[in-house]
CSV table of C-alpha atoms in Angstrom, one decimal:
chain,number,residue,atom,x,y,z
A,286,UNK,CA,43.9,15.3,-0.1
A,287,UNK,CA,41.8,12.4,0.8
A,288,UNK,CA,39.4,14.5,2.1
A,289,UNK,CA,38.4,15.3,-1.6
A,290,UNK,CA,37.0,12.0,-3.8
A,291,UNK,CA,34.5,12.0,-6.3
A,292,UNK,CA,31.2,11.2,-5.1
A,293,UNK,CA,30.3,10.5,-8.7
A,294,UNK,CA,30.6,12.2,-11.7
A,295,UNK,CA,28.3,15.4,-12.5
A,296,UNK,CA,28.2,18.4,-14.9
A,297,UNK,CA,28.2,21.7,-13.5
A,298,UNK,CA,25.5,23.1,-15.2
A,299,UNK,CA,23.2,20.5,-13.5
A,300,UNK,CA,24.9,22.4,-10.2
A,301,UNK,CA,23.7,25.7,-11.2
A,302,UNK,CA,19.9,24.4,-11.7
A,303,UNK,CA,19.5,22.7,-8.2
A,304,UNK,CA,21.2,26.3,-6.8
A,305,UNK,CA,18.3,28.2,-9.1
A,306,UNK,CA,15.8,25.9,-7.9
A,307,UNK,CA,16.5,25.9,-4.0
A,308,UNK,CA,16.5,29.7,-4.6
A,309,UNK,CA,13.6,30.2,-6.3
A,310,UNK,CA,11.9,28.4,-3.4
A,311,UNK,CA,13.7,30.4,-0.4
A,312,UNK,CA,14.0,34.0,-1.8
A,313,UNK,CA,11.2,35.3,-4.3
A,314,UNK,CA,12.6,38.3,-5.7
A,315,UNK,CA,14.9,36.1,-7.3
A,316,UNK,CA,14.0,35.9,-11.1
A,317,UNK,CA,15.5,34.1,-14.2
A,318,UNK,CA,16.4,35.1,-17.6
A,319,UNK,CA,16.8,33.0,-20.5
A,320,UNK,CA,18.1,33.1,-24.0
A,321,UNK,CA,16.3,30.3,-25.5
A,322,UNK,CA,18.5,27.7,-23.8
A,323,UNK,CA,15.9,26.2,-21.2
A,324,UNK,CA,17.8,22.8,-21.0
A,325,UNK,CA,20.8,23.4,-21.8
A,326,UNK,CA,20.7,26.2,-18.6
A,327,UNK,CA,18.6,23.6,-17.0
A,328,UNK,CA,15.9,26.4,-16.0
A,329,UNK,CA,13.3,23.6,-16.2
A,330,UNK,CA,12.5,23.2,-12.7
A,331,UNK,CA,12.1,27.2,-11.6
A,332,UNK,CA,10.3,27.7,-14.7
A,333,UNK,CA,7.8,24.6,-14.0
A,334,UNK,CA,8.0,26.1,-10.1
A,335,UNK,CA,8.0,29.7,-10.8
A,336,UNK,CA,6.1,30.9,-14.3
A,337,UNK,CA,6.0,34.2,-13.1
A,338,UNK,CA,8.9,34.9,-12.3
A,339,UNK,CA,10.7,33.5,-15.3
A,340,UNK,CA,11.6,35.3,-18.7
A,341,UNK,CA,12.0,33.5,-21.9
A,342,UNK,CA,13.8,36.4,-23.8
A,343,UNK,CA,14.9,34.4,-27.4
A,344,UNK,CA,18.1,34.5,-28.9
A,345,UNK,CA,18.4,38.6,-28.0
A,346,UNK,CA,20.8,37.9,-25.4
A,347,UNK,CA,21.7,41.7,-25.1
A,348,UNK,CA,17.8,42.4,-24.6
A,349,UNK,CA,18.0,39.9,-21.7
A,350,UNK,CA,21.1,42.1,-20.5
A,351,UNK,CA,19.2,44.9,-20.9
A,352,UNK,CA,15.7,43.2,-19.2
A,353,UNK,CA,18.1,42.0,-16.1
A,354,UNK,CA,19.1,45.7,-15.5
A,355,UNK,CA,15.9,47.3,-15.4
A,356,UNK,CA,14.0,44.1,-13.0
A,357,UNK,CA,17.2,45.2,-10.3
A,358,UNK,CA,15.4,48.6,-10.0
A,359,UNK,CA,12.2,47.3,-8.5
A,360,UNK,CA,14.4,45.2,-6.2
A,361,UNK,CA,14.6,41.8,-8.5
A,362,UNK,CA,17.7,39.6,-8.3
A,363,UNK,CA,17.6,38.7,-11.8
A,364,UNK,CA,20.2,35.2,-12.5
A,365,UNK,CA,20.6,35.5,-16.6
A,366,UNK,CA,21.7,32.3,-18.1
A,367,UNK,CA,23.2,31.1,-21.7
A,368,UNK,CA,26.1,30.0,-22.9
A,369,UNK,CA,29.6,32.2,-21.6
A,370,UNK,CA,30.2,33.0,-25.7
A,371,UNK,CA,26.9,34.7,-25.6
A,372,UNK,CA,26.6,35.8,-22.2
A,373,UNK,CA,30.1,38.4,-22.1
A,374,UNK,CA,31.7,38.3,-25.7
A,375,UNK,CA,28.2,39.1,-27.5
A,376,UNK,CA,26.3,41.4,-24.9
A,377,UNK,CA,30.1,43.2,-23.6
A,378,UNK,CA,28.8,46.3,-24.3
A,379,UNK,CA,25.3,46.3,-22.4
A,380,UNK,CA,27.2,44.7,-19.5
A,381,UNK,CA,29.4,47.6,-19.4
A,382,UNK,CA,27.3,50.1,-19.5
A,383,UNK,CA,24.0,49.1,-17.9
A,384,UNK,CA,25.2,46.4,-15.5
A,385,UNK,CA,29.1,47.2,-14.4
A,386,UNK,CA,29.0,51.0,-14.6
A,387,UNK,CA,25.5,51.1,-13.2
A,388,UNK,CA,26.8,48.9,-10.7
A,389,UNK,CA,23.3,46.4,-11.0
A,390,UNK,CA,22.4,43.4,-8.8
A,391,UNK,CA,22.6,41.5,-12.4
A,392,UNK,CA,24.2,37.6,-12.2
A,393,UNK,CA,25.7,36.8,-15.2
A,394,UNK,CA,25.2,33.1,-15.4
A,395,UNK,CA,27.3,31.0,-18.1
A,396,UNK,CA,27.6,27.5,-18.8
A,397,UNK,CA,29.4,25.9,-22.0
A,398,UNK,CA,32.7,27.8,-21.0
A,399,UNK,CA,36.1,27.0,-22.2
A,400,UNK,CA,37.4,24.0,-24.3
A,401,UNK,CA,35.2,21.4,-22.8
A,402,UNK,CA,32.0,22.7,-24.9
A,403,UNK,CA,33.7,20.2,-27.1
A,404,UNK,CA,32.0,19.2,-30.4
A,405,UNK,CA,30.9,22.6,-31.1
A,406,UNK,CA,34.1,24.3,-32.3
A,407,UNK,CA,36.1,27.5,-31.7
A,408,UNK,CA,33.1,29.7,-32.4
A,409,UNK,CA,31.5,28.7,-29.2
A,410,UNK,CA,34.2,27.9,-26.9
A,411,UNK,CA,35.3,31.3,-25.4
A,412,UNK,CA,38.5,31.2,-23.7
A,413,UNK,CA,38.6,34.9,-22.8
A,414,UNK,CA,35.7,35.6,-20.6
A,415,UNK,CA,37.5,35.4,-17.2
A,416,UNK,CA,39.7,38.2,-19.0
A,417,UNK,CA,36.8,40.3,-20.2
A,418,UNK,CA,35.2,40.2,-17.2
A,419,UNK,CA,37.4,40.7,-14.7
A,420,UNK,CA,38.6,44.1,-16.3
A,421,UNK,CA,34.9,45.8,-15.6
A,422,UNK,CA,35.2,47.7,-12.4
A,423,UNK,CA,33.5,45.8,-9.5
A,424,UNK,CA,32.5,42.7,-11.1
A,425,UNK,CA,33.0,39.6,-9.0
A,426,UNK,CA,33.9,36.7,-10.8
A,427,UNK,CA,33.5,33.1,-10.3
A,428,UNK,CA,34.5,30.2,-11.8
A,429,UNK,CA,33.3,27.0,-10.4
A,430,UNK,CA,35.3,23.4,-9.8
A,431,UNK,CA,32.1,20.9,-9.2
A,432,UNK,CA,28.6,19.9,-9.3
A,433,UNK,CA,28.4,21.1,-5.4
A,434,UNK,CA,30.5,24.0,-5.7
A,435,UNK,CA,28.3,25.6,-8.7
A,436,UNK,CA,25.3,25.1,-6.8
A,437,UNK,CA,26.8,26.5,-3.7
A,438,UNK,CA,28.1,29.4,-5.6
A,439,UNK,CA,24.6,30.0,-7.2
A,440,UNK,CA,23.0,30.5,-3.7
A,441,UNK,CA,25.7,32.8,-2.5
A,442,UNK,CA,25.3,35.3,-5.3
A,443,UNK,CA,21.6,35.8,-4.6
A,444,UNK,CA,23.3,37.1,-0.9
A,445,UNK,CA,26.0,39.2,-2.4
A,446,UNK,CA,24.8,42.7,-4.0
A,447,UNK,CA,26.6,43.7,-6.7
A,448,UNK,CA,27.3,42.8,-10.6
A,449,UNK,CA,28.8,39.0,-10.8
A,450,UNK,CA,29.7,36.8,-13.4
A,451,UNK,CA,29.3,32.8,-12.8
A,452,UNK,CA,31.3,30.4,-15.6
A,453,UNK,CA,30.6,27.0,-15.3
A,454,UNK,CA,30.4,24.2,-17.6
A,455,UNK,CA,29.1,21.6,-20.3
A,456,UNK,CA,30.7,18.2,-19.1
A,457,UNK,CA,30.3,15.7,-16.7
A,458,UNK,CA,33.5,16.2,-14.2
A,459,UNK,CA,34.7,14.4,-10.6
A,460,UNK,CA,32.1,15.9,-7.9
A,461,UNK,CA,34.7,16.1,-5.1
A,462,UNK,CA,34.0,19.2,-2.5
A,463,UNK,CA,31.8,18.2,0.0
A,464,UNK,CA,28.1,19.6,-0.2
A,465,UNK,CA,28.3,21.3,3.2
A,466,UNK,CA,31.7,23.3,2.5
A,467,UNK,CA,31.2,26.5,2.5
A,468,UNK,CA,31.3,29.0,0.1
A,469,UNK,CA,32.6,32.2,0.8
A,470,UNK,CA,33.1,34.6,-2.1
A,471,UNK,CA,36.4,35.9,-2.2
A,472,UNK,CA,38.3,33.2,-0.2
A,473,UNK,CA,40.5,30.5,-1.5
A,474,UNK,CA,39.7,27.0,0.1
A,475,UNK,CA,43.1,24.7,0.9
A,476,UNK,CA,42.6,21.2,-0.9
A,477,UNK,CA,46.2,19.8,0.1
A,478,UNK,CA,49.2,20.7,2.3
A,479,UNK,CA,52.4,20.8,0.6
A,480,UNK,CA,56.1,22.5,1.3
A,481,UNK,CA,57.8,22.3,-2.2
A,482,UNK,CA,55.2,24.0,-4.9
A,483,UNK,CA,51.9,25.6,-4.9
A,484,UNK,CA,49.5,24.8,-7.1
A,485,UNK,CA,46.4,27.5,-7.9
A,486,UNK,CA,43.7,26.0,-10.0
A,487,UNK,CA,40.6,27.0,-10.7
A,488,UNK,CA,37.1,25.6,-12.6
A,489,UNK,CA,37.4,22.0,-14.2
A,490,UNK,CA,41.5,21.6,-13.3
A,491,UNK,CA,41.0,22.0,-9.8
A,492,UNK,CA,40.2,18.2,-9.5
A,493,UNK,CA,43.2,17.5,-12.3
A,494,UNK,CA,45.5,19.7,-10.1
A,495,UNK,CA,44.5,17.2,-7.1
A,496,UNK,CA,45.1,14.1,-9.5
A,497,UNK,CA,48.7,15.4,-10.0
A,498,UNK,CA,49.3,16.3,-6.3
A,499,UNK,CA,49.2,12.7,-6.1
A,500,UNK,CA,51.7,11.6,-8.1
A,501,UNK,CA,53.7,13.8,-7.3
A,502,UNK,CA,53.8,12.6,-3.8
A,503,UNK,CA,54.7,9.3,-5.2
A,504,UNK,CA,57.7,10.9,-6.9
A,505,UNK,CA,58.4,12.5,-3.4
A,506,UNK,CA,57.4,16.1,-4.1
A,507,UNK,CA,55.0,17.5,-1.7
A,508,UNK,CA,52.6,19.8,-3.6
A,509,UNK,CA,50.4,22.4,-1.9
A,510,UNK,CA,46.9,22.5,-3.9
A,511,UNK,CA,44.6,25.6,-4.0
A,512,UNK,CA,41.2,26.1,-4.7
A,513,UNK,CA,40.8,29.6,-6.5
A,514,UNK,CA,36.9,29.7,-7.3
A,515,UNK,CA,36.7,33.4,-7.1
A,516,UNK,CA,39.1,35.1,-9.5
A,517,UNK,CA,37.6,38.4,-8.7
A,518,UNK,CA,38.0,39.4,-5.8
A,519,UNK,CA,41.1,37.1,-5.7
A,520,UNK,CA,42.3,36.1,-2.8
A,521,UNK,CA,46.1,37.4,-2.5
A,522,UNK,CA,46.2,36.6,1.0
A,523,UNK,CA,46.0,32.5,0.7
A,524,UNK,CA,48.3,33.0,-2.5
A,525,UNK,CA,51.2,34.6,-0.6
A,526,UNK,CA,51.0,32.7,2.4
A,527,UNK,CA,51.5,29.4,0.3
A,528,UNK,CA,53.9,30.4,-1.6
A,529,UNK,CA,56.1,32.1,0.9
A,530,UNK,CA,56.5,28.6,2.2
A,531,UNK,CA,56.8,26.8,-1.2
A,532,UNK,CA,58.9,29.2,-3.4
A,533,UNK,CA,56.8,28.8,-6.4
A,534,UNK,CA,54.0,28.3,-8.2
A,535,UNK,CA,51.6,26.8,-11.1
A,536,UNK,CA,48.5,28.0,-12.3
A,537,UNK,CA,46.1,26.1,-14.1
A,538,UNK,CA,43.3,27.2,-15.8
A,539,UNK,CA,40.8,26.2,-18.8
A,540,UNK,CA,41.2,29.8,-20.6
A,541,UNK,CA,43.8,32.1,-22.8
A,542,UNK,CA,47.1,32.3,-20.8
A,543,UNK,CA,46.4,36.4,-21.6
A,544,UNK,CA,43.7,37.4,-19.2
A,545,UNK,CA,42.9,34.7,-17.1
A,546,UNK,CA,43.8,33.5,-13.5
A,547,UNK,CA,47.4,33.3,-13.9
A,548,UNK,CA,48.0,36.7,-14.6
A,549,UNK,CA,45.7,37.9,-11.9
A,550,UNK,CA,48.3,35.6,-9.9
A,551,UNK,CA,51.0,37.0,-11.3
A,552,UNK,CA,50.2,40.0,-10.7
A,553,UNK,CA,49.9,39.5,-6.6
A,554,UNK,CA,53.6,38.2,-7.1
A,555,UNK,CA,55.3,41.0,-8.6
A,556,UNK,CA,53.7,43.3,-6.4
A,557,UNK,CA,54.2,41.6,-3.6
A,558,UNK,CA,56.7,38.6,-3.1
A,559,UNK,CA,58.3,37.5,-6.6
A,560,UNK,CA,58.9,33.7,-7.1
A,561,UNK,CA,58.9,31.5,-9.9
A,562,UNK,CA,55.6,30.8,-12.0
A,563,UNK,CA,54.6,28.4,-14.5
A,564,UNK,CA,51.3,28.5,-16.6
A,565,UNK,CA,48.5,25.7,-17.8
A,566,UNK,CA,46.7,27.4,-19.7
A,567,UNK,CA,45.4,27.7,-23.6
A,568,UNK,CA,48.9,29.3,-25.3
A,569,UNK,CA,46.9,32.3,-27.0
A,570,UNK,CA,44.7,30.5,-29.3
A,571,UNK,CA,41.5,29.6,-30.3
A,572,UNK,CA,40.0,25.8,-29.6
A,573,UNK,CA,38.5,23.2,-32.1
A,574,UNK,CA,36.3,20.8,-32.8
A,575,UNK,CA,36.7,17.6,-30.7
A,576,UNK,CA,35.8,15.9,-27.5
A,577,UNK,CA,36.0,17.5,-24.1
A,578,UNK,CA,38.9,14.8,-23.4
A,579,UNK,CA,40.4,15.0,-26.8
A,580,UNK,CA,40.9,18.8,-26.5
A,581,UNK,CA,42.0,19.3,-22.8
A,582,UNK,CA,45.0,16.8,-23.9
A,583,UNK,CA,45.7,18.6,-26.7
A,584,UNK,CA,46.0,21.8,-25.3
A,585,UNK,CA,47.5,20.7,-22.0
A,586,UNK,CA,45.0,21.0,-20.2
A,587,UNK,CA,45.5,18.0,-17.7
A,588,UNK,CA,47.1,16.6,-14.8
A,589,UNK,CA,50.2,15.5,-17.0
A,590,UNK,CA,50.7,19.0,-18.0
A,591,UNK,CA,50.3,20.0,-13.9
A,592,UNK,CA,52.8,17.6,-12.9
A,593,UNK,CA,55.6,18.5,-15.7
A,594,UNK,CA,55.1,22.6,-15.3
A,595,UNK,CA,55.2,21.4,-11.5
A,596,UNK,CA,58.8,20.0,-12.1
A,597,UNK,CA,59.8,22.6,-14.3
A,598,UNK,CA,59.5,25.3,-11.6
A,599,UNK,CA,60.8,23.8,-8.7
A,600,UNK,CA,64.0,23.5,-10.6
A,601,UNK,CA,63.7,27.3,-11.5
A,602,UNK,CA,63.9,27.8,-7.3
């Protein structure tokens, strides 16, 4: 666990833009689309770097849907970016049909996902895009943990052909994994060893999954702590090997209970090798107005909600 500290505080969004502006230096058929959210995307590098190969669509997000489809013909990688509310809930449709079921080299970049958009209220903060995404046949989908992991993720989806959808965030969160660790879509990354309970996070409570690994090793409960950055394709594989040793399991995620991670999980475990599961997760609801700290602890969104779920299934063993 020790292995993973934060290096200092970053938001993730800011992880995306350095992995749009390394790739609009190294591959040039990468191009960008935007929906009149420049700085809040932060585009403003590979626009200043790249003019030509940027597109300022407006507030016409399913145009920009639309745009991204037909630039894949001609051999573009197009990397569309607005907030996740507008990027899958308002555009669904043109997704489906002219990205997923015309299997397009479209990335489907979103930031502002999930509770910690904060001020801006339940009308922005969508907490069922993992789900709606993940049900379109052969859409990978990604949700980042870090600063370094969003940008690492961003230069691995201009290598990996196919339609993708990319979640990260709005607020400044722990930048723990290590710049050089590698990204491989698909494949689960071990954060901590543990025999007694597995913990599967993914997106901003990875690092609060790490925080309550910790105490829980003071309280003498050795907790095994998963990385799950791709939900889609997930890895099964990592899952069941941990928790054939532990004998259960938490997922934690910032998104509905109905949709998200932990049902993908649970899913592997009936199928495969049923043990006990606990959820963090928003209990089927939407957010509110408040700040990114504020809400998380409301809606137990936190370590403290890790660690008691965490003792609440290892007594269901």
């Amino acid at each position: 666990m020790k292995k993973y500290i934060n290096q200092g505080s970053k938001d993730t969004r800011s992880g995306f833009g350095a992995g749009m502006t390394e790739l609009g230096q190294k591959n040039e058929n990468v191009v960008a689309l935007c929906a009149d959210l420049i700085g809040s995307l932060k585009f403003d590098d590979f626009k200043k770097n790249h003019p030509e190969r940027f597109f300022q669509i407006g507030i016409a997000e399913a145009n920009m849907i639309g745009i991204a489809a037909g630039l894949t013909i001609g051999g573009k990688i197009p990397f569309t970016g607005t907030f996740a509310n507008f990027s899958t809930g308002r555009v669904y449709d043109q997704i489906r049909q002219s990205v997923a079921y015309s299997d397009k080299n479209v990335k489907i970049c979103a930031s502002h996902a999930g509770l910690t958009l904060g001020e801006d209220g339940a009308t922005h903060q969508i907490l069922e895009d993992i789900g709606l995404m993940k049900m379109l046949p052969g859409m990978t989908v990604i949700n980042t943990c870090d600063y370094n992991q969003t940008k690492a993720a961003t230069l691995a989806l201009a290598d990996h052909h196919g339609p993708a959808y990319l979640r990260f965030g709005r607020p400044v969160v722990p930048n723990f994994m290590p710049a050089d660790e590698p990204f491989v879509i698909g494949k689960a990354i071990m954060l901590n060893e543990g025999t007694d309970v597995t913990i599967i996070a993914t997106g901003h409570l990875v690092w609060e999954a790490l925080v309550a690994a910790e105490a829980l090793e003071a309280k003498g409960i050795s907790a095994e702590v998963i990385n799950i950055h791709t939900i889609k394709p997930l890895d099964e594989e990592a899952i069941l090997k941990s928790v054939k040793k532990t004998g259960c399991v938490v997922t934690a995620e910032e998104h509905n209970i109905i949709g998200g991670l932990g049902e993908s999980v649970s899913r592997t475990l009936v199928q495969n090798y049923l043990v006990p599961q606990e959820f963090v997760a928003v209990n089927d609801s939407f957010g509110e107005s408040g700040t990114p700290d504020q809400l998380m602890e409301k809606y137990g969104l936190n370590s403290a909600a890790i660690i008691e779920k965490a003792e609440k299934v290892i007594q269901r063993k």
